[in-house]
Short mmCIF file of C-alpha atoms and ligand atoms in Angstrom, two decimals:
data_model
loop_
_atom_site.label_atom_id
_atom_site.label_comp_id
_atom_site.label_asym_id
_atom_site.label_seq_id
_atom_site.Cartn_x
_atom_site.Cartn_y
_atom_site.Cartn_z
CA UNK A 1 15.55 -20.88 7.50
CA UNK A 2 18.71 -18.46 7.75
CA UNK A 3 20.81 -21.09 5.67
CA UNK A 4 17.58 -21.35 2.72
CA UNK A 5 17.82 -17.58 2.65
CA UNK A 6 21.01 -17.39 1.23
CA UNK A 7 20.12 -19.95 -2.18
CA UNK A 8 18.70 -16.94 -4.52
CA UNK A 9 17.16 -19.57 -7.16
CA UNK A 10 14.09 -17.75 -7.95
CA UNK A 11 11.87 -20.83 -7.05
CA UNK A 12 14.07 -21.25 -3.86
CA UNK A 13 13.29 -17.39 -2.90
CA UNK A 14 11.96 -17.20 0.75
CA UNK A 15 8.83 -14.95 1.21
CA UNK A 16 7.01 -13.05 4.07
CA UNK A 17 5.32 -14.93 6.68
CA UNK A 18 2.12 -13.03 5.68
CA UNK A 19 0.51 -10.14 4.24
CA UNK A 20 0.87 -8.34 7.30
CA UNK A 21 4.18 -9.01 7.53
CA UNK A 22 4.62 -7.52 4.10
CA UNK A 23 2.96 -4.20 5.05
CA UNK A 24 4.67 -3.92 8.30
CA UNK A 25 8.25 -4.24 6.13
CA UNK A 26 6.79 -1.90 3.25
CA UNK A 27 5.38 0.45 5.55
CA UNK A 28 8.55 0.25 7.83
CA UNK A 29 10.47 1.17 4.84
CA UNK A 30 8.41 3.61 4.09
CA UNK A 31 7.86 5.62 7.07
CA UNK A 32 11.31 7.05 8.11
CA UNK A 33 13.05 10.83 8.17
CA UNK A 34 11.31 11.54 5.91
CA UNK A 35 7.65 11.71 7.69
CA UNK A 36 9.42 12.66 11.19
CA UNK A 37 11.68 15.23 9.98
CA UNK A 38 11.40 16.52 6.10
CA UNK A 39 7.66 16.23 6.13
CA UNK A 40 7.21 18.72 9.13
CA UNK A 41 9.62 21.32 8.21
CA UNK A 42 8.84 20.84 4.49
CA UNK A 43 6.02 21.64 5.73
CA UNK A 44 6.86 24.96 8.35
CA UNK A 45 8.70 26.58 5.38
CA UNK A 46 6.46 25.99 2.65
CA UNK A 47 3.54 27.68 3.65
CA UNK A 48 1.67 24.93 5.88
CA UNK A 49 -1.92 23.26 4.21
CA UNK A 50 -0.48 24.34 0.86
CA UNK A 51 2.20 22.25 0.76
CA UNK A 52 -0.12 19.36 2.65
CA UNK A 53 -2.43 19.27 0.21
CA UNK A 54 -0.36 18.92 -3.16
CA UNK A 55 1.63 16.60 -1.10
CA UNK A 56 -1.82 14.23 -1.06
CA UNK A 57 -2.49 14.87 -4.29
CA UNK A 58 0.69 13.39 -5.82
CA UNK A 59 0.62 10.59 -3.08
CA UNK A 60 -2.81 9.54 -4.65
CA UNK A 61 -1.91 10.19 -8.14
CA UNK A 62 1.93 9.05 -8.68
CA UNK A 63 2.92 7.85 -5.47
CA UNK A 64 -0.02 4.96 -5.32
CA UNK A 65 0.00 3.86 -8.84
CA UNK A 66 4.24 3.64 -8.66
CA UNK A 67 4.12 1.92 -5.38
CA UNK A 68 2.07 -0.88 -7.46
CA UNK A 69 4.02 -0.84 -10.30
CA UNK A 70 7.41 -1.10 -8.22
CA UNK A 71 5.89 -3.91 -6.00
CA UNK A 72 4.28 -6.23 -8.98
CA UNK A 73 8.08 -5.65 -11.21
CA UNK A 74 9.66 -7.07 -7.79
CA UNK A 75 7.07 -10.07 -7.05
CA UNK A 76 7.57 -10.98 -11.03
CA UNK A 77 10.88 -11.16 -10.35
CA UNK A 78 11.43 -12.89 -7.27
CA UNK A 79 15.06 -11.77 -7.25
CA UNK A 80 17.07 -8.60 -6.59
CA UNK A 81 16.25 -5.46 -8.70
CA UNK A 82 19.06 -6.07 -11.15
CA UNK A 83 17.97 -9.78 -11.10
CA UNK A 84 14.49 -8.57 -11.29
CA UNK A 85 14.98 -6.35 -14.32
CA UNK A 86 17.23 -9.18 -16.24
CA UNK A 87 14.15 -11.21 -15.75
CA UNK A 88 11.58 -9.15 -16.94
CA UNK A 89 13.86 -7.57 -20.06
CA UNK A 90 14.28 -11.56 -21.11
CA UNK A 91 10.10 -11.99 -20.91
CA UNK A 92 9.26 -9.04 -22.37
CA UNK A 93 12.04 -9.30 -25.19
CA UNK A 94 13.48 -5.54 -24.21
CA UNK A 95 16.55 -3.72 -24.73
CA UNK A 96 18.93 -4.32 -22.07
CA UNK A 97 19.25 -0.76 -21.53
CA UNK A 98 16.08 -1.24 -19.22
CA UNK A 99 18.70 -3.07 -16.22
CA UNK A 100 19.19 0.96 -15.52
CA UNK A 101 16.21 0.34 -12.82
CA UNK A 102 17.61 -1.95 -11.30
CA UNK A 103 21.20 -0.22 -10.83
CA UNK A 104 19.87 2.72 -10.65
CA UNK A 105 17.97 1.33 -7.48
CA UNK A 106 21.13 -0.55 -6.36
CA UNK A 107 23.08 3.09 -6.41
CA UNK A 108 20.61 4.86 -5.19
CA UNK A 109 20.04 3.09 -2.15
CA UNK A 110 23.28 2.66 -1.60
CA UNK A 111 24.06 6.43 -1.52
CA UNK A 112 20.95 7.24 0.02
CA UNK A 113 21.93 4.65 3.58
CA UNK A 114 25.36 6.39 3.47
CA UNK A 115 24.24 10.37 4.86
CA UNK A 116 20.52 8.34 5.86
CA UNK A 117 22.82 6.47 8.70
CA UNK A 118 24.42 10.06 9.47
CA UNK A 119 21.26 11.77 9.88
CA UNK A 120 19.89 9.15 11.80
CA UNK A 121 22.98 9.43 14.24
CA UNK A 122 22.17 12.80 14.89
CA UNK A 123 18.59 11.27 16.59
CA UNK A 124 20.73 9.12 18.41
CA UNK A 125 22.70 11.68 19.57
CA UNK A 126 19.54 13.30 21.10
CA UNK A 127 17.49 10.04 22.15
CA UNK A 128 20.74 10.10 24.44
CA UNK A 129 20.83 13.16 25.39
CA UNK A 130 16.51 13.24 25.62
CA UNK A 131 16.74 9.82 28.25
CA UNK A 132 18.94 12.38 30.61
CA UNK A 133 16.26 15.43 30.12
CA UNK A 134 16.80 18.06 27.70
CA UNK A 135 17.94 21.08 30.74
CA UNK A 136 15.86 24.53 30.16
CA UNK A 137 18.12 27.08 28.32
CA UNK A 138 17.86 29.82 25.70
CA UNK A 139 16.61 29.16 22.27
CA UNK A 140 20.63 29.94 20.82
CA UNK A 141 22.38 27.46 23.03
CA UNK A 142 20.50 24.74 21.54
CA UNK A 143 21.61 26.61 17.69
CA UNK A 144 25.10 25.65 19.11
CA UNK A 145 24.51 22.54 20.83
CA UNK A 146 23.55 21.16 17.18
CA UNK A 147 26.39 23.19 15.34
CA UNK A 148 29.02 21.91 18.17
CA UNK A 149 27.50 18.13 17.05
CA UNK A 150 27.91 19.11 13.16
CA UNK A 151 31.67 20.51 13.98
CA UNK A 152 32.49 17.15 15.85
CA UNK A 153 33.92 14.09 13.45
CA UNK A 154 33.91 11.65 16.33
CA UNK A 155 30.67 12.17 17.58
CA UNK A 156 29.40 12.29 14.37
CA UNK A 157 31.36 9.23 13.40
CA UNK A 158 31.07 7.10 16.34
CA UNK A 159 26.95 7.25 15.87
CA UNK A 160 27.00 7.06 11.86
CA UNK A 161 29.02 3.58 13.10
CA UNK A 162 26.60 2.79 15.85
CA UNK A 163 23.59 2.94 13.60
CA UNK A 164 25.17 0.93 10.79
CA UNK A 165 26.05 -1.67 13.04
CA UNK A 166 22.58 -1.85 14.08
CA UNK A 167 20.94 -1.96 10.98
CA UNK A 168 23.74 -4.98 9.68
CA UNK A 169 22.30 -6.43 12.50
CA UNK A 170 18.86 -6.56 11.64
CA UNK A 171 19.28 -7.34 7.99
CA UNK A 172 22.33 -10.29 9.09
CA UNK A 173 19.29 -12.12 10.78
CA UNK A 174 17.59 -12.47 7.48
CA UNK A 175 14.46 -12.11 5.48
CA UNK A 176 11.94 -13.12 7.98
CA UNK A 177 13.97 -13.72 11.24
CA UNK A 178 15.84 -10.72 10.32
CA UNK A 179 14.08 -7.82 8.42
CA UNK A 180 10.13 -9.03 9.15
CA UNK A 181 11.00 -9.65 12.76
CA UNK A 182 12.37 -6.43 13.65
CA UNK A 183 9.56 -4.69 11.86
CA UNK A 184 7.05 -6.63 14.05
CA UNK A 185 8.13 -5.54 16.81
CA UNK A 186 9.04 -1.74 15.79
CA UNK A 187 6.45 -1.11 13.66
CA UNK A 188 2.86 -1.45 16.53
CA UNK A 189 5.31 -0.02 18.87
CA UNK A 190 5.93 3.19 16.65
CA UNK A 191 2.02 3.59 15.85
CA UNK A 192 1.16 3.39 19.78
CA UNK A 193 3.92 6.39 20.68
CA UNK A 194 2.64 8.47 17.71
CA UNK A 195 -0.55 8.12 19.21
CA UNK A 196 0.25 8.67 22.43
CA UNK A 197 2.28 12.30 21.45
CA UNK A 198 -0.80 13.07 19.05
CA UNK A 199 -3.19 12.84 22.56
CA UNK A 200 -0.31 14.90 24.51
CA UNK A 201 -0.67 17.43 21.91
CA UNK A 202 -4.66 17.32 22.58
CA UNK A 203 -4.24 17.53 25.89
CA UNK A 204 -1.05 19.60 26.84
CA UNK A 205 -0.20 21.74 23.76
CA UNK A 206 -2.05 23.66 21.07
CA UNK A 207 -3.54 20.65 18.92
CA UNK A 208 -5.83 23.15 17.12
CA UNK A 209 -3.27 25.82 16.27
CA UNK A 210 -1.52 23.02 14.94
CA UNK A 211 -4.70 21.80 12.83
CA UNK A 212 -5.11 25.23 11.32
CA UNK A 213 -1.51 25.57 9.72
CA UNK A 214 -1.75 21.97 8.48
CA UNK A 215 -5.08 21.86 7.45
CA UNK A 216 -6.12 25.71 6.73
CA UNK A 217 -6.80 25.66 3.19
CA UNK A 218 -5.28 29.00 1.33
CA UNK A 219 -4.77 28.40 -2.54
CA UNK A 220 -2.35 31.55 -3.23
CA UNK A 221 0.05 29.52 -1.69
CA UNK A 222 0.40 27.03 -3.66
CA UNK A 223 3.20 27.87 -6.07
CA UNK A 224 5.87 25.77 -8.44
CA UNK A 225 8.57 25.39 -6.01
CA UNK A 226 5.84 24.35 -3.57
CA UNK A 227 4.40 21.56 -6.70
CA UNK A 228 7.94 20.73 -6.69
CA UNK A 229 8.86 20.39 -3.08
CA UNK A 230 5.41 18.02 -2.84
CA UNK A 231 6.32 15.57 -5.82
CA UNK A 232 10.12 14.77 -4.68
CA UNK A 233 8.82 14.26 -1.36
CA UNK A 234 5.93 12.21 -2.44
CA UNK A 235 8.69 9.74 -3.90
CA UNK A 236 11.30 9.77 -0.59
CA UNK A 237 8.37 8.94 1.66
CA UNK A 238 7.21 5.97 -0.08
CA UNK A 239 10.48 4.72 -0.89
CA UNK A 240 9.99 4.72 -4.68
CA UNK A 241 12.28 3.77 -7.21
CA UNK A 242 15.46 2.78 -5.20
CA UNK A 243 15.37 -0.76 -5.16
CA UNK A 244 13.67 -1.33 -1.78
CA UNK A 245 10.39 -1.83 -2.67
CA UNK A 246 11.21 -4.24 -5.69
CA UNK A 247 13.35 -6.40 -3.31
CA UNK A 248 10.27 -6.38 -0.86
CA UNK A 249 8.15 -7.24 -3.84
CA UNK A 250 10.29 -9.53 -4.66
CA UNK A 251 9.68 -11.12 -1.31
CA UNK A 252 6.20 -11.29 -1.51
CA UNK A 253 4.09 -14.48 -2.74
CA UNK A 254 1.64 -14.59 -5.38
CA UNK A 255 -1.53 -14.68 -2.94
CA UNK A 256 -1.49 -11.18 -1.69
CA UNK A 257 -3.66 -8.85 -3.44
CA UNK A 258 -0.90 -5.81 -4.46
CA UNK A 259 -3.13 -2.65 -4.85
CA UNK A 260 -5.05 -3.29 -1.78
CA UNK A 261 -2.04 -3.92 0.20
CA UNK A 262 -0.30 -0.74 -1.58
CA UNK A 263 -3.15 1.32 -0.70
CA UNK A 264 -2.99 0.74 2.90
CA UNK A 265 0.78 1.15 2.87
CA UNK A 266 0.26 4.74 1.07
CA UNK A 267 -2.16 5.93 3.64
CA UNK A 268 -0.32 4.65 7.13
CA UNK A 269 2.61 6.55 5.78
CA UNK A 270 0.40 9.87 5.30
CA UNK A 271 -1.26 8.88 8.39
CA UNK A 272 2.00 8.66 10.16
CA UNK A 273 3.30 12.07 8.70
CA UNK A 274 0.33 13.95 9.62
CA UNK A 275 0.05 12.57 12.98
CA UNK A 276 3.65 13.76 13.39
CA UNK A 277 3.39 17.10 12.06
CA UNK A 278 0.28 17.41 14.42
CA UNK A 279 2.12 16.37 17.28
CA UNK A 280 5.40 18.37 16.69
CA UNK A 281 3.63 21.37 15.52
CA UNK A 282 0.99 21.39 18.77
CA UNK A 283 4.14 21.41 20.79
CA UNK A 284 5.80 24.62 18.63
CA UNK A 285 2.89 26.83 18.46
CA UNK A 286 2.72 25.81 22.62
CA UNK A 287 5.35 27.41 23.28
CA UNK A 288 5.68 29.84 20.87
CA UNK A 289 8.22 28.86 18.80
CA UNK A 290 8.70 29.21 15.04
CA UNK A 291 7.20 26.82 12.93
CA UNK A 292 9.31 27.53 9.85
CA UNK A 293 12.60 26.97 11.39
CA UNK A 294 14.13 24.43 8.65
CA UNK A 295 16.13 21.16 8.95
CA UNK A 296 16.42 22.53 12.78
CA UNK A 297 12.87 21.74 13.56
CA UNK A 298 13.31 18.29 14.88
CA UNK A 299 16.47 19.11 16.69
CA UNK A 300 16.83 22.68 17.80
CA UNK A 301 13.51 23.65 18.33
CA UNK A 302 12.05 20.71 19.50
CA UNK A 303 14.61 19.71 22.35
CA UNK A 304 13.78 23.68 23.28
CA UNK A 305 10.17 23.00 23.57
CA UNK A 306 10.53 20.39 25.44
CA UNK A 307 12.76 21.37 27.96
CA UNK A 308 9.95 23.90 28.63
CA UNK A 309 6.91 21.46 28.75
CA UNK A 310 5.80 19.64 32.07
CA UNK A 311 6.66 15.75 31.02
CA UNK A 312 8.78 17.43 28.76
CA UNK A 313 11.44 14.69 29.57
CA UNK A 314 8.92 11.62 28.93
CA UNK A 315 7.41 12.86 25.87
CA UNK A 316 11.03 14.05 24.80
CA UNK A 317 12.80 10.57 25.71
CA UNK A 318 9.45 8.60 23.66
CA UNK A 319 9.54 11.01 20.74
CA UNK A 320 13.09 10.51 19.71
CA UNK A 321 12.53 6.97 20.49
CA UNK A 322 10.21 6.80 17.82
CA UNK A 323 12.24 8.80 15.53
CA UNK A 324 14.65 6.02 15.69
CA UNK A 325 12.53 3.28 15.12
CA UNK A 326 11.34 5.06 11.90
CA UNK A 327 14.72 5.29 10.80
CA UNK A 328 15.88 1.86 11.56
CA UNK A 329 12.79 0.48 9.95
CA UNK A 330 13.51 2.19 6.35
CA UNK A 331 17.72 1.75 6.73
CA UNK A 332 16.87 -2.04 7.36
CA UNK A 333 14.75 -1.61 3.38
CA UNK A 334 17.73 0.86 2.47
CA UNK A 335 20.82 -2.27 2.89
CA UNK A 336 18.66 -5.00 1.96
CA UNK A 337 18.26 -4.37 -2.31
CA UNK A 338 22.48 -3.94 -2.39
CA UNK A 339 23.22 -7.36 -0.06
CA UNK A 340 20.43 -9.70 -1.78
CA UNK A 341 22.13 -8.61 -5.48
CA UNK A 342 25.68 -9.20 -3.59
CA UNK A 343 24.45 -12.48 -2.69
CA UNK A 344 23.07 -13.45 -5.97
CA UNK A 345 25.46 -11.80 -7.95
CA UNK A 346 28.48 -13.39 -6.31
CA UNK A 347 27.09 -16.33 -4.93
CA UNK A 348 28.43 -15.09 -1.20
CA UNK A 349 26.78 -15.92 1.76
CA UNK A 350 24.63 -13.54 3.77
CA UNK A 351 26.65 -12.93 6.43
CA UNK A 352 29.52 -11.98 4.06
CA UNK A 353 27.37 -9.61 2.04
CA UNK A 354 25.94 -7.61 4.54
CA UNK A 355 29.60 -7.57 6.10
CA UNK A 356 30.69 -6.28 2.53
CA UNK A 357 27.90 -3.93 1.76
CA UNK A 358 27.76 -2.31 5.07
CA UNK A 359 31.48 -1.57 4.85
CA UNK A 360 31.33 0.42 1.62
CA UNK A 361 28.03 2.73 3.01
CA UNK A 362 29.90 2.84 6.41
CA UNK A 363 32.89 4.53 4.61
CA UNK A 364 30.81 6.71 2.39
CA UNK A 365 29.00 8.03 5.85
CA UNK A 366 32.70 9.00 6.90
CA UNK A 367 33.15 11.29 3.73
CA UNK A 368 29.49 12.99 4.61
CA UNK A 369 30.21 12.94 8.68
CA UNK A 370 33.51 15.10 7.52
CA UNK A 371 31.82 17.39 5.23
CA UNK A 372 30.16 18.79 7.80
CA UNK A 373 33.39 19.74 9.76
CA UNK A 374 37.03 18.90 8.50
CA UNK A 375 36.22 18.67 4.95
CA UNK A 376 33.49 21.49 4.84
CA UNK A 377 35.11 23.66 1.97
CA UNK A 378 35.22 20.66 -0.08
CA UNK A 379 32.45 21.23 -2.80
CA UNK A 380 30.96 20.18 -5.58
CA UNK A 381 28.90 21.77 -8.03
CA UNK A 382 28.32 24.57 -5.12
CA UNK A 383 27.31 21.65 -2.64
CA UNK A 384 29.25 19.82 -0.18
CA UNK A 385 29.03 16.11 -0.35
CA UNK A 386 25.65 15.76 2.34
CA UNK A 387 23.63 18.16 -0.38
CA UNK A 388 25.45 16.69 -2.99
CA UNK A 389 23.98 13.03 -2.14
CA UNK A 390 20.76 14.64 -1.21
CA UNK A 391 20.78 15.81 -4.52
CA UNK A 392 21.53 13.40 -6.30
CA UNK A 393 19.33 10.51 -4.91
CA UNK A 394 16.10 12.67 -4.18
CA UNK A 395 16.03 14.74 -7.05
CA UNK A 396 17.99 12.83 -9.88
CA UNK A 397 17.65 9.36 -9.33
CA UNK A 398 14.78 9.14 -7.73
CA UNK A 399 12.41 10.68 -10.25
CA UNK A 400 14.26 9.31 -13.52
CA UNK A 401 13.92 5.61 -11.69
CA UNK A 402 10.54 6.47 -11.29
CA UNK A 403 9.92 7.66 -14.96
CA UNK A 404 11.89 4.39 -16.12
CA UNK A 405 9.48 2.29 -14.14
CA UNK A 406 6.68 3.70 -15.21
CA UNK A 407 7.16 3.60 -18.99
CA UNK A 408 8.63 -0.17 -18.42
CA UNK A 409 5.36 -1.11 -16.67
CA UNK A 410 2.95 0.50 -19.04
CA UNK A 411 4.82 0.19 -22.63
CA UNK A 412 7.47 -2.29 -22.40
CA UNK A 413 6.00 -4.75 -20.63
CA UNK A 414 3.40 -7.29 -21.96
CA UNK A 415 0.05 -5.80 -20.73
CA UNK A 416 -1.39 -9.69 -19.70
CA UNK A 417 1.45 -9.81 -17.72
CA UNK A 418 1.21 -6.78 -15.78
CA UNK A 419 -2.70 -7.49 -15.83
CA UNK A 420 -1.88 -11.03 -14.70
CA UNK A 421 0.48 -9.61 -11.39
CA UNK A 422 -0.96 -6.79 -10.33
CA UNK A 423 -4.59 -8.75 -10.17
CA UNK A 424 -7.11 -5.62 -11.10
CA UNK A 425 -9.33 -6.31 -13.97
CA UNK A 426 -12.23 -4.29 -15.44
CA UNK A 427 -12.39 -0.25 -14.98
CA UNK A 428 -10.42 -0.21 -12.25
CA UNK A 429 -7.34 -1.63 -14.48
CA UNK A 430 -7.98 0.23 -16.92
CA UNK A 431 -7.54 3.56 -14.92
CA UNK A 432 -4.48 2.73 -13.21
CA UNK A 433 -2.89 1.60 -16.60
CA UNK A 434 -3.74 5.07 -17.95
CA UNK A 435 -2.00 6.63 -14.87
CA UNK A 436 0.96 4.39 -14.89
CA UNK A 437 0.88 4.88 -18.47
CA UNK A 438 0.39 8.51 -19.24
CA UNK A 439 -0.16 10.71 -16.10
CA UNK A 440 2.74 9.13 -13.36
CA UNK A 441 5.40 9.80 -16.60
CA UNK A 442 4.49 13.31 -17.88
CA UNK A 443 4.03 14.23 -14.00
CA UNK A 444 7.91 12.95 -13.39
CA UNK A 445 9.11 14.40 -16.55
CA UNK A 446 7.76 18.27 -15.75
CA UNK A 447 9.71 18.02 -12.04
CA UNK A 448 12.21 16.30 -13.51
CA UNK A 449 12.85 18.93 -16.55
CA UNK A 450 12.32 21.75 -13.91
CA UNK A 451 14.72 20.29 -11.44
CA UNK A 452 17.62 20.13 -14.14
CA UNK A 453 17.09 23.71 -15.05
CA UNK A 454 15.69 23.37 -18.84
CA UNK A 455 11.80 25.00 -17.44
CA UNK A 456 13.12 26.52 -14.27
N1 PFF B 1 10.84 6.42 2.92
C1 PFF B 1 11.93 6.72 3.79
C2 PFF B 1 11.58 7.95 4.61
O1 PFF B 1 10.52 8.54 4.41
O2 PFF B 1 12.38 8.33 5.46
C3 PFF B 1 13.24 6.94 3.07
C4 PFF B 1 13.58 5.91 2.04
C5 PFF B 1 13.66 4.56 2.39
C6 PFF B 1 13.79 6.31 0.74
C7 PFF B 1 13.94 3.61 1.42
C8 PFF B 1 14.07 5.36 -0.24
C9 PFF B 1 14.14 4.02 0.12
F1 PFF B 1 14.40 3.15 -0.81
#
């Protein structure tokens, strides 16, 4: 099976052992960071149900009909997202210009696994340090217990490493052995934890203050940087436009029905996130903590709250647990677009590429383990190279790979073939057309124009 893997003929291109084992992957991928962390302090700091709500809204109206689009380029292609584009640019007689996607998607990913793999170091750091018992102290010494991480290159370092090494050695085992395996067993495991926390919060923290600042609905808080904060992370949490969900399209056989299978996807992700911020919320407003507290939620307030909670040391040791299964899961999606194009590209074996690819993200990770210590006054543009990145992927790239696909899906392509892949016929194609079409790119152009300045 491995040794099959590695032949990237398109007719020779191994797929998913089921539909199932395609929505584990895609909804692996999708649920990461960015439901366990950005989501809930996203969340605390812009205003609560306000941001929830827009948040849905663009899920439903851009993130759905993209996740579609993305999936059926990738299962036309049956190749990498370069090889992907190539393909459909030759059948649809296009400009060339229109291979951006797919290195767009290569790039992005690429930058995005580099400070992804840092981040998620920092949860290893405190799944460690969670399995020992997080010991009761005041609410600063656990400001400085993350700052004295930050300021530390080989800490930072020798988890950035750990983590790579363990997603290389998912993705080394291969599509289905590797990538869908790994997922199989992650993926239930993740859902029963989150469940689990979401009945501790019923139980033995404030589950209903929690439900009120997610769920309270108070329009004068919605705002533009609010509509703007919502979009971007509508696109990060389903993984759009960087080349992992066209590779895991292009994984997929012809027999799976793509919009149901998308739709599911969309809503375990939402599911996930606002199981999460119930759970991590019920647990702030327990003990009184501040809900609004940043980037620091997940690890300054949290380890505070609970080193205060009875079973604070379980529910501690099982939430960071699943933090790191979330992040695994989409890191596995985040290698896998760069080492399938390395494999095609060059004609290298598996083993080689993911060797290769890992290598280059591993060194990038360095450069953004050091800015946050030793190479701090470095900047760019007024941002040091983790904001830079951050910057650059979620905002830029992101949202212009998302525009591209769009307005390749809906006016480049031929419109039998898209109506041939994605399956819908009738009304119902004819309305996600139109958003694909019209709504999904005027949406992405507004946040994008506001994001480089020209509205803002
Ligand atoms: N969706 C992931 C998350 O929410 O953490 C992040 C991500 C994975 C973004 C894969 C982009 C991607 F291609």
């Amino acid at each position: 099976m491995k040794n099959q893997e590695t032949a990237q003929a398109p007719e020779a291109r191994v797929h998913w052992s089921s539909r199932w084992g395609f929505f584990l992957v895609t909804v692996g991928s999708a649920v990461g960071l960015g439901n366990l962390w950005k989501f809930p302090y996203m969340t605390g700091s812009n205003g609560g149900s306000a941001f929830v709500l827009v948040y849905l809204f663009c899920i439903l109206l851009i993130g759905v009909p993209l996740l579609m689009a993305e999936t059926l380029l990738g299962r036309r292609g049956q190749a990498s997202p370069v090889g992907t584009m190539r393909l459909l640019v030759a059948e649809a007689g296009a400009s060339k210009a229109w291979l951006a996607i797919g290195y767009i998607g290569i790039m992005g990913s690429f930058l995005i696994l580099s400070f992804y793999s840092v981040v998620a170091g920092w949860v290893l750091e405190y799944t460690w340090q969670a399995a020992g018992g997080f010991a009761p102290a005041p609410k600063e010494a656990f400001g400085q217990a993350f700052s004295d991480l930050l300021a530390n290159p080989g800490r930072l370092i020798f988890w950035h490493t750990l983590f790579m090494a363990m997603t290389a050695a998912v993705v080394l085992g291969g599509v289905t052995s590797g990538i869908e395996r790994a997922n199989r067993i992650m993926m239930p495991r993740l859902f029963l934890i989150l469940l689990f926390l979401t009945g501790y919060g019923a139980f033995a923290a404030d589950l209903p203050a929690a439900f009120r600042f997610l769920f309270h609905f108070d329009a004068a808080a919605i705002n533009r940087s609010v509509l703007f904060a919502a979009m971007g992370h509508a696109f990060f949490t389903l993984s759009l436009g960087m080349g992992a969900i066209i590779t895991y399209g292009s994984y997929l056989d012809r027999a799976t029905s793509i919009p149901r299978i998308c739709l599911q996807v969309a809503v375990a992700d939402t599911l996930v996130a606002l199981l999460a911020g119930l759970s991590i919320f019920a647990v702030v407003f327990a003990q009184g903590l501040e809900p609004a507290a940043g980037p620091g939620l997940l690890l300054q307030t949290l380890p505070l709250a609970f080193s205060q909670m009875p079973g604070g040391q379980v529910v501690g040791f099982l939430f960071f647990v699943l933090v790191v299964f979330a992040a695994w899961t989409s890191s596995i999606s985040l290698l896998e677009p760069s080492v399938t194009l390395v494999v095609e590209r060059f004609g290298l074996g598996r083993q080689v590429a993911v060797l290769l690819v890992t290598l280059g993200i591993w060194l990038l990770g360095v450069a953004v383990a050091l800015s946050f210590n030793a190479w701090s006054g470095v900047t760019l543009f007024g941002l040091g190279f983790f904001d830079l990145l951050d910057t650059l992927t979620s905002k830029i790239m992101m949202p212009l790979a998302g525009l591209l696909i769009a307005v390749f899906t809906a006016w480049v392509m031929q419109r039998r073939h898209v109506a041939d892949e994605i399956g819908l016929s009738g009304r119902s194609f004819s309305f996600w057309y139109r958003v694909v079409a019209f709504v999904s790119p005027v949406a992405i152009a507004i946040i994008f124009l506001n994001v480089i300045g020209i509205l803002g």
